[in-house]
Amino acid sequence: MKPVSLIQFLIEERRAGHINAELSLLIEVVARACKRIGVATGKGALGGVLGEAGTGNIQGEAQKKLDVISNEILLEANAWGGHLAACASEEMEDPQQIPDGYPKGQHLLLFDPLDGSSNIDVNISVGTIFSVLRCPDGVTEPKAEHFLQPGTTQLAAGYVVYGPATVLVLTFGHGTHEFTLDREVGSFVLSRRNIRIPEQATEFAINMSNQRHWQAPMQRYVGELLAGRTGPRGKDFNMRWVASMVADVHRIVTRGGVFYYPLDAKIEKQGGKLRIMYEANPMAFIVEQAGGAATTGRRRIMEIQPTGLHQRVPVFLGSKEEVELATHYHLEADGAMS
Ligand code: FDP
């Protein structure tokens, strides 16, 4: 079979009526920016890009040089194309407006420019996550409130993993598809169409060091996974934790499994660890479109009405049956089951 490039795929999606020309251009621009981020991360120590930037982001987290570089690459690439009304990023408190003098489009872009960046200095996979929303009609200077739309309204979502290969995973709400970067040619090539996540899992990803802080239903659920064949689940489970969400989710999108960042006593006040607008929602859209499920442990992530650009939520995602069981345990403990 002849390889299908990302550009060809986007043309096919336009012809199928799944996207318009502006969204197609937006995705092309994001993909091109991600190739540049991939080049920057790939240089490692030789590029002088490792280590701390010496600054903090809005959430008080130390920024790596590559967080700042990746954010600038994405902002710069998207400023002039005429496809965006505004962008918002993990690295900036408020949305970034399109500079005067450039045409504006109908779309809002949200991104986490370099997810898992605490792994960058040790040469473990990192990634970019993005989500695209429609700018509400009549809004010319979008503010944070205009981005606060539930995940179900996303027009597109994707992530790029910068690993041994650079891989883009994308959805427009018509299946989840994977593209691998052909480094010699410089183009993303379709490597898997209509990905399906197996409904059952034998692998789980969780930061076990937080165990003592978890709520009772999480203790029960993971306890049963750990008990394996001799416990109530009657089968053994394997554990993996890369601590780069993109890499952990990509494993699930490739061979199944589940990823959990539950609420725990340590992070209860902030509502969770992962950010809904540019981490949880896009990943939930991708996983659901691949036949998986994504909840907070209590409700579907994509149905939440967000209240803040940098709002955090608990995240349970991956193989459907497993996420449903973990969610069931939480609702049962809450007394929400009749
Ligand atoms: P990071 O802070 O390095 O950007 O987005 C947050 C995130 O990484 C996820 O990529 C990752 O899954 C998680 O945090 C890792 O959390 P722990 O530090 O608890 O392992």
Tab-separated table of C-alpha atoms and ligand atoms in Angstrom:
chain	number	residue	atom	x	y	z
A	1	MET	CA	0.000	0.000	0.000
A	2	LYS	CA	1.198	3.532	-0.805
A	3	PRO	CA	2.054	5.558	2.308
A	4	VAL	CA	-0.474	8.268	3.231
A	5	SER	CA	1.054	11.534	4.438
A	6	LEU	CA	-0.591	13.737	7.077
A	7	ILE	CA	-1.367	16.301	4.378
A	8	GLN	CA	-3.135	13.659	2.240
A	9	PHE	CA	-5.021	12.445	5.296
A	10	LEU	CA	-6.176	16.008	6.077
A	11	ILE	CA	-7.405	16.434	2.504
A	12	GLU	CA	-9.343	13.154	2.825
A	13	GLU	CA	-10.884	14.389	6.096
A	14	ARG	CA	-11.912	17.658	4.407
A	15	ARG	CA	-13.524	15.761	1.543
A	16	ALA	CA	-15.371	13.570	4.045
A	17	GLY	CA	-16.749	16.753	5.649
A	18	HIS	CA	-15.066	16.058	9.000
A	19	ILE	CA	-13.010	19.288	9.046
A	20	ASN	CA	-12.857	22.596	7.215
A	21	ALA	CA	-9.863	24.196	5.460
A	22	GLU	CA	-8.986	26.348	8.460
A	23	LEU	CA	-8.822	23.411	10.867
A	24	SER	CA	-6.760	21.459	8.352
A	25	LEU	CA	-4.255	24.337	8.164
A	26	LEU	CA	-4.193	24.613	11.964
A	27	ILE	CA	-3.249	20.934	12.306
A	28	GLU	CA	-0.558	21.280	9.627
A	29	VAL	CA	0.935	24.244	11.493
A	30	VAL	CA	0.839	22.437	14.862
A	31	ALA	CA	2.447	19.344	13.294
A	32	ARG	CA	5.202	21.489	11.749
A	33	ALA	CA	5.860	23.208	15.097
A	34	CYS	CA	6.045	19.777	16.771
A	35	LYS	CA	8.682	18.675	14.254
A	36	ARG	CA	10.755	21.658	15.389
A	37	ILE	CA	10.202	20.748	19.055
A	38	GLY	CA	11.274	17.196	18.163
A	39	VAL	CA	14.496	18.542	16.640
A	40	ALA	CA	15.188	20.692	19.722
A	41	THR	CA	14.565	17.815	22.170
A	42	GLY	CA	16.602	15.466	19.956
A	43	LYS	CA	19.745	17.597	20.244
A	44	GLY	CA	19.891	16.906	23.988
A	45	ALA	CA	22.998	18.228	25.724
A	46	LEU	CA	24.528	19.292	22.373
A	47	GLY	CA	21.782	21.867	21.814
A	48	GLY	CA	22.361	23.553	25.180
A	49	VAL	CA	18.638	23.056	25.838
A	50	LEU	CA	18.692	20.818	28.923
A	51	GLY	CA	18.175	21.980	32.488
A	52	GLU	CA	16.132	24.606	34.271
A	53	ALA	CA	15.053	27.863	32.662
A	54	GLY	CA	15.326	29.510	36.081
A	55	THR	CA	11.667	30.575	35.929
A	56	GLY	CA	8.365	29.181	37.195
A	57	ASN	CA	5.099	28.793	35.305
A	58	ILE	CA	1.697	29.960	36.487
A	59	GLN	CA	1.190	26.778	38.536
A	60	GLY	CA	4.426	27.414	40.441
A	61	GLU	CA	6.257	24.558	38.698
A	62	ALA	CA	9.915	25.047	37.728
A	63	GLN	CA	10.191	25.523	33.971
A	64	LYS	CA	12.768	23.643	31.955
A	65	LYS	CA	14.532	25.466	29.122
A	66	LEU	CA	12.721	23.153	26.723
A	67	ASP	CA	9.308	24.048	28.226
A	68	VAL	CA	9.971	27.668	27.350
A	69	ILE	CA	11.447	26.898	23.899
A	70	SER	CA	8.562	24.564	22.978
A	71	ASN	CA	5.995	27.134	24.086
A	72	GLU	CA	7.665	29.810	21.939
A	73	ILE	CA	7.840	27.500	18.912
A	74	LEU	CA	4.102	26.766	19.118
A	75	LEU	CA	3.123	30.407	19.695
A	76	GLU	CA	5.288	31.715	16.879
A	77	ALA	CA	4.145	29.071	14.395
A	78	ASN	CA	0.486	29.785	15.079
A	79	ALA	CA	0.526	33.594	15.202
A	80	TRP	CA	0.376	34.497	11.521
A	81	GLY	CA	-1.573	31.730	9.741
A	82	GLY	CA	-5.026	33.317	10.095
A	83	HIS	CA	-6.558	30.110	11.498
A	84	LEU	CA	-6.634	31.040	15.184
A	85	ALA	CA	-8.562	33.458	17.375
A	86	ALA	CA	-6.202	32.887	20.357
A	87	CYS	CA	-4.054	30.249	22.104
A	88	ALA	CA	-3.697	29.143	25.702
A	89	SER	CA	-0.831	27.166	27.187
A	90	GLU	CA	0.239	25.465	30.379
A	91	GLU	CA	3.129	27.905	30.456
A	92	MET	CA	1.056	31.131	30.396
A	93	GLU	CA	-1.461	32.439	32.902
A	94	ASP	CA	-3.751	34.079	30.319
A	95	PRO	CA	-4.609	33.354	26.704
A	96	GLN	CA	-2.265	34.757	24.070
A	97	GLN	CA	-3.937	37.028	21.526
A	98	ILE	CA	-3.036	37.006	17.845
A	99	PRO	CA	-0.659	39.951	17.280
A	100	ASP	CA	-2.131	43.018	15.539
A	101	GLY	CA	-1.642	42.981	11.824
A	102	TYR	CA	-2.344	39.260	11.411
A	103	PRO	CA	-5.740	37.911	10.331
A	104	LYS	CA	-7.777	36.016	12.933
A	105	GLY	CA	-9.540	32.684	12.529
A	106	GLN	CA	-12.356	30.833	14.244
A	107	HIS	CA	-10.381	28.404	16.385
A	108	LEU	CA	-8.975	28.338	19.892
A	109	LEU	CA	-5.857	26.242	20.470
A	110	LEU	CA	-4.794	24.943	23.887
A	111	PHE	CA	-1.549	23.101	24.507
A	112	ASP	CA	0.857	21.636	26.965
A	113	PRO	CA	4.011	22.314	24.932
A	114	LEU	CA	6.244	19.794	26.674
A	115	ASP	CA	4.451	17.308	28.877
A	116	GLY	CA	6.567	15.129	31.145
A	117	SER	CA	9.376	17.670	31.005
A	118	SER	CA	10.786	16.552	34.360
A	119	ASN	CA	12.003	13.554	32.307
A	120	ILE	CA	13.847	15.529	29.650
A	121	ASP	CA	17.267	15.645	31.306
A	122	VAL	CA	17.327	11.848	31.662
A	123	ASN	CA	16.438	11.265	27.993
A	124	ILE	CA	13.013	9.705	28.564
A	125	SER	CA	10.165	10.353	26.106
A	126	VAL	CA	8.300	13.644	26.446
A	127	GLY	CA	5.502	15.082	24.330
A	128	THR	CA	3.166	17.872	23.266
A	129	ILE	CA	-0.596	17.657	23.907
A	130	PHE	CA	-3.135	19.911	22.164
A	131	SER	CA	-6.857	20.572	21.960
A	132	VAL	CA	-8.839	22.665	19.467
A	133	LEU	CA	-12.118	24.437	20.260
A	134	ARG	CA	-14.343	26.760	18.279
A	135	CYS	CA	-14.197	30.429	19.270
A	136	PRO	CA	-17.709	31.522	20.330
A	137	ASP	CA	-19.481	33.609	17.666
A	138	GLY	CA	-18.913	37.346	17.866
A	139	VAL	CA	-15.857	37.097	20.169
A	140	THR	CA	-12.879	38.947	18.691
A	141	GLU	CA	-10.562	39.067	21.732
A	142	PRO	CA	-11.024	35.671	23.413
A	143	LYS	CA	-10.473	35.617	27.166
A	144	ALA	CA	-10.081	32.632	29.482
A	145	GLU	CA	-13.878	32.334	29.879
A	146	HIS	CA	-14.245	31.663	26.124
A	147	PHE	CA	-11.940	28.656	26.396
A	148	LEU	CA	-13.980	27.157	29.263
A	149	GLN	CA	-15.955	24.685	27.147
A	150	PRO	CA	-16.537	21.017	28.049
A	151	GLY	CA	-14.352	18.434	26.312
A	152	THR	CA	-17.332	17.199	24.305
A	153	THR	CA	-17.082	20.394	22.222
A	154	GLN	CA	-13.488	19.725	21.096
A	155	LEU	CA	-13.095	19.834	17.304
A	156	ALA	CA	-9.711	18.098	17.392
A	157	ALA	CA	-7.197	16.746	19.860
A	158	GLY	CA	-3.789	15.222	19.528
A	159	TYR	CA	-0.428	14.518	21.054
A	160	VAL	CA	3.077	14.060	19.744
A	161	VAL	CA	5.525	11.749	21.530
A	162	TYR	CA	9.217	12.591	21.131
A	163	GLY	CA	10.632	9.121	21.706
A	164	PRO	CA	12.806	6.730	19.709
A	165	ALA	CA	10.409	7.733	16.906
A	166	THR	CA	8.367	10.949	16.774
A	167	VAL	CA	4.712	9.949	16.633
A	168	LEU	CA	1.553	12.066	16.237
A	169	VAL	CA	-1.814	10.711	17.405
A	170	LEU	CA	-4.851	12.668	16.238
A	171	THR	CA	-8.642	12.692	16.380
A	172	PHE	CA	-11.358	14.862	14.847
A	173	GLY	CA	-14.095	12.776	16.452
A	174	HIS	CA	-14.048	10.182	13.655
A	175	GLY	CA	-11.639	7.635	15.077
A	176	THR	CA	-8.095	7.962	16.410
A	177	HIS	CA	-5.183	7.769	13.996
A	178	GLU	CA	-1.410	7.555	14.347
A	179	PHE	CA	1.297	9.136	12.158
A	180	THR	CA	5.015	8.424	12.399
A	181	LEU	CA	7.557	11.061	11.394
A	182	ASP	CA	9.717	10.012	8.471
A	183	ARG	CA	12.811	11.913	9.586
A	184	GLU	CA	14.587	11.725	6.212
A	185	VAL	CA	11.627	13.103	4.281
A	186	GLY	CA	10.409	15.363	7.107
A	187	SER	CA	6.776	14.316	6.859
A	188	PHE	CA	4.321	12.521	9.132
A	189	VAL	CA	3.063	9.285	7.554
A	190	LEU	CA	-0.100	7.428	8.577
A	191	SER	CA	1.009	4.353	10.527
A	192	ARG	CA	-2.305	3.239	12.128
A	193	ARG	CA	-5.846	4.156	11.097
A	194	ASN	CA	-8.800	3.732	13.475
A	195	ILE	CA	-6.852	2.544	16.485
A	196	ARG	CA	-8.807	0.321	18.902
A	197	ILE	CA	-7.835	0.000	22.578
A	198	PRO	CA	-8.617	-3.508	23.867
A	199	GLU	CA	-11.581	-3.387	26.277
A	200	GLN	CA	-9.764	-5.465	28.872
A	201	ALA	CA	-6.412	-4.619	30.420
A	202	THR	CA	-3.558	-6.484	32.029
A	203	GLU	CA	-1.299	-3.454	32.533
A	204	PHE	CA	-1.802	-0.394	34.736
A	205	ALA	CA	0.066	2.886	35.196
A	206	ILE	CA	-0.001	4.747	38.503
A	207	ASN	CA	2.457	6.548	40.764
A	208	MET	CA	2.507	3.990	43.613
A	209	SER	CA	4.482	6.356	45.866
A	210	ASN	CA	1.193	8.194	46.489
A	211	GLN	CA	-0.555	5.055	47.737
A	212	ARG	CA	-0.795	6.075	51.380
A	213	HIS	CA	-2.625	9.286	50.347
A	214	TRP	CA	-5.262	7.591	48.160
A	215	GLN	CA	-8.952	7.393	48.988
A	216	ALA	CA	-10.436	4.056	50.141
A	217	PRO	CA	-11.949	2.964	46.777
A	218	MET	CA	-8.588	3.496	45.042
A	219	GLN	CA	-6.852	1.460	47.775
A	220	ARG	CA	-9.371	-1.329	47.243
A	221	TYR	CA	-9.118	-1.270	43.454
A	222	VAL	CA	-5.301	-1.249	43.215
A	223	GLY	CA	-5.080	-3.749	46.074
A	224	GLU	CA	-7.102	-6.164	43.931
A	225	LEU	CA	-4.855	-5.574	40.903
A	226	LEU	CA	-1.784	-6.288	43.021
A	227	ALA	CA	-3.335	-9.451	44.458
A	228	GLY	CA	-3.338	-10.796	40.893
A	229	ARG	CA	-4.293	-14.390	40.213
A	230	THR	CA	-4.757	-15.143	43.892
A	231	GLY	CA	-7.153	-12.195	44.459
A	232	PRO	CA	-10.749	-11.423	43.425
A	233	ARG	CA	-9.714	-10.430	39.870
A	234	GLY	CA	-8.275	-13.902	39.217
A	235	LYS	CA	-5.528	-12.667	36.867
A	236	ASP	CA	-2.101	-11.045	37.124
A	237	PHE	CA	-1.529	-7.390	36.188
A	238	ASN	CA	1.742	-5.777	35.161
A	239	MET	CA	2.672	-2.231	36.203
A	240	ARG	CA	4.355	0.553	34.175
A	241	TRP	CA	4.897	4.222	35.123
A	242	VAL	CA	6.962	6.366	32.753
A	243	ALA	CA	5.787	9.592	34.466
A	244	SER	CA	5.356	11.276	31.074
A	245	MET	CA	1.611	11.223	30.435
A	246	VAL	CA	2.088	11.152	26.658
A	247	ALA	CA	4.337	8.089	26.845
A	248	ASP	CA	2.028	6.284	29.273
A	249	VAL	CA	-1.051	7.096	27.157
A	250	HIS	CA	0.758	6.090	23.978
A	251	ARG	CA	1.479	2.673	25.448
A	252	ILE	CA	-2.251	2.292	26.186
A	253	VAL	CA	-3.189	3.444	22.688
A	254	THR	CA	-0.727	0.878	21.339
A	255	ARG	CA	-1.291	-2.226	23.475
A	256	GLY	CA	-4.062	-1.409	25.933
A	257	GLY	CA	-4.004	-0.875	29.674
A	258	VAL	CA	-5.034	1.890	32.045
A	259	PHE	CA	-3.569	5.138	33.400
A	260	TYR	CA	-4.618	6.621	36.744
A	261	TYR	CA	-3.824	9.914	38.441
A	262	PRO	CA	-6.455	9.796	41.207
A	263	LEU	CA	-7.331	12.402	43.769
A	264	ASP	CA	-5.334	11.926	46.953
A	265	ALA	CA	-5.015	13.712	50.283
A	266	LYS	CA	-1.846	15.504	49.119
A	267	ILE	CA	-3.491	17.134	46.088
A	268	GLU	CA	-7.104	17.253	47.246
A	269	LYS	CA	-7.202	21.046	47.576
A	270	GLN	CA	-6.050	21.595	43.994
A	271	GLY	CA	-8.587	19.068	42.654
A	272	GLY	CA	-6.122	16.643	41.057
A	273	LYS	CA	-2.739	16.620	39.331
A	274	LEU	CA	-3.468	16.890	35.621
A	275	ARG	CA	-4.933	19.904	33.870
A	276	ILE	CA	-8.349	19.456	32.270
A	277	MET	CA	-8.079	21.851	29.323
A	278	TYR	CA	-4.801	20.736	27.748
A	279	GLU	CA	-4.115	17.317	29.292
A	280	ALA	CA	-7.233	15.464	30.464
A	281	ASN	CA	-9.742	16.594	27.805
A	282	PRO	CA	-7.579	15.986	24.710
A	283	MET	CA	-6.391	12.627	26.051
A	284	ALA	CA	-9.984	11.668	26.938
A	285	PHE	CA	-11.143	12.532	23.391
A	286	ILE	CA	-8.330	10.460	21.839
A	287	VAL	CA	-8.945	7.486	24.137
A	288	GLU	CA	-12.746	7.519	23.724
A	289	GLN	CA	-12.395	7.719	19.947
A	290	ALA	CA	-10.235	4.588	20.183
A	291	GLY	CA	-12.951	2.713	22.109
A	292	GLY	CA	-11.576	3.412	25.597
A	293	ALA	CA	-13.037	5.375	28.519
A	294	ALA	CA	-11.925	8.432	30.497
A	295	THR	CA	-13.384	9.462	33.849
A	296	THR	CA	-12.396	11.332	36.990
A	297	GLY	CA	-13.151	8.133	38.906
A	298	ARG	CA	-16.664	9.477	39.343
A	299	ARG	CA	-17.818	11.030	36.060
A	300	ARG	CA	-16.920	11.307	32.384
A	301	ILE	CA	-14.106	13.855	32.017
A	302	MET	CA	-15.396	15.365	28.772
A	303	GLU	CA	-18.758	16.313	30.329
A	304	ILE	CA	-17.240	18.539	33.015
A	305	GLN	CA	-17.947	22.248	32.640
A	306	PRO	CA	-14.476	23.733	33.288
A	307	THR	CA	-14.208	26.716	35.629
A	308	GLY	CA	-10.557	27.672	35.103
A	309	LEU	CA	-8.017	27.569	32.295
A	310	HIS	CA	-5.536	25.715	34.500
A	311	GLN	CA	-8.097	23.648	36.458
A	312	ARG	CA	-6.927	20.190	37.550
A	313	VAL	CA	-8.899	16.947	37.638
A	314	PRO	CA	-8.316	13.316	38.624
A	315	VAL	CA	-7.758	11.151	35.525
A	316	PHE	CA	-8.708	7.490	34.951
A	317	LEU	CA	-8.297	6.460	31.319
A	318	GLY	CA	-7.713	3.539	29.004
A	319	SER	CA	-9.282	0.112	28.517
A	320	LYS	CA	-13.019	0.492	28.962
A	321	GLU	CA	-13.875	-2.350	31.315
A	322	GLU	CA	-11.044	-1.509	33.710
A	323	VAL	CA	-11.864	2.235	33.885
A	324	GLU	CA	-15.527	1.373	34.412
A	325	LEU	CA	-14.679	-0.975	37.288
A	326	ALA	CA	-12.448	1.595	39.050
A	327	THR	CA	-15.180	4.227	38.561
A	328	HIS	CA	-17.822	1.827	39.878
A	329	TYR	CA	-15.811	1.290	43.093
A	330	HIS	CA	-15.659	5.059	43.672
A	331	LEU	CA	-19.379	5.631	43.044
A	332	GLU	CA	-20.243	2.655	45.246
A	333	ALA	CA	-18.113	4.052	48.080
A	334	ASP	CA	-19.799	7.456	47.650
A	335	GLY	CA	-23.196	5.779	47.969
A	336	ALA	CA	-24.096	7.055	44.504
A	337	MET	CA	-25.176	3.596	43.281
A	338	SER	CA	-28.791	2.715	43.956
B	1	FDP	P1	5.387	16.661	34.335
B	1	FDP	O1	5.012	17.262	35.657
B	1	FDP	O2	6.809	16.149	34.285
B	1	FDP	O3	5.051	17.545	33.144
B	1	FDP	O4	1.786	16.903	33.370
B	1	FDP	C1	2.234	16.405	34.515
B	1	FDP	C2	3.098	15.168	34.451
B	1	FDP	O5	4.452	15.351	34.166
B	1	FDP	C3	2.590	14.038	33.529
B	1	FDP	O6	3.172	14.041	32.255
B	1	FDP	C4	2.944	12.788	34.304
B	1	FDP	O7	2.074	11.717	34.029
B	1	FDP	C5	2.844	13.218	35.740
B	1	FDP	O8	2.963	14.642	35.758
B	1	FDP	C6	3.937	12.634	36.589
B	1	FDP	O9	3.587	12.779	37.899
B	1	FDP	P2	4.503	12.264	39.129
B	1	FDP	O10	5.527	13.348	39.309
B	1	FDP	O11	3.572	12.129	40.254
B	1	FDP	O12	5.135	10.960	38.726
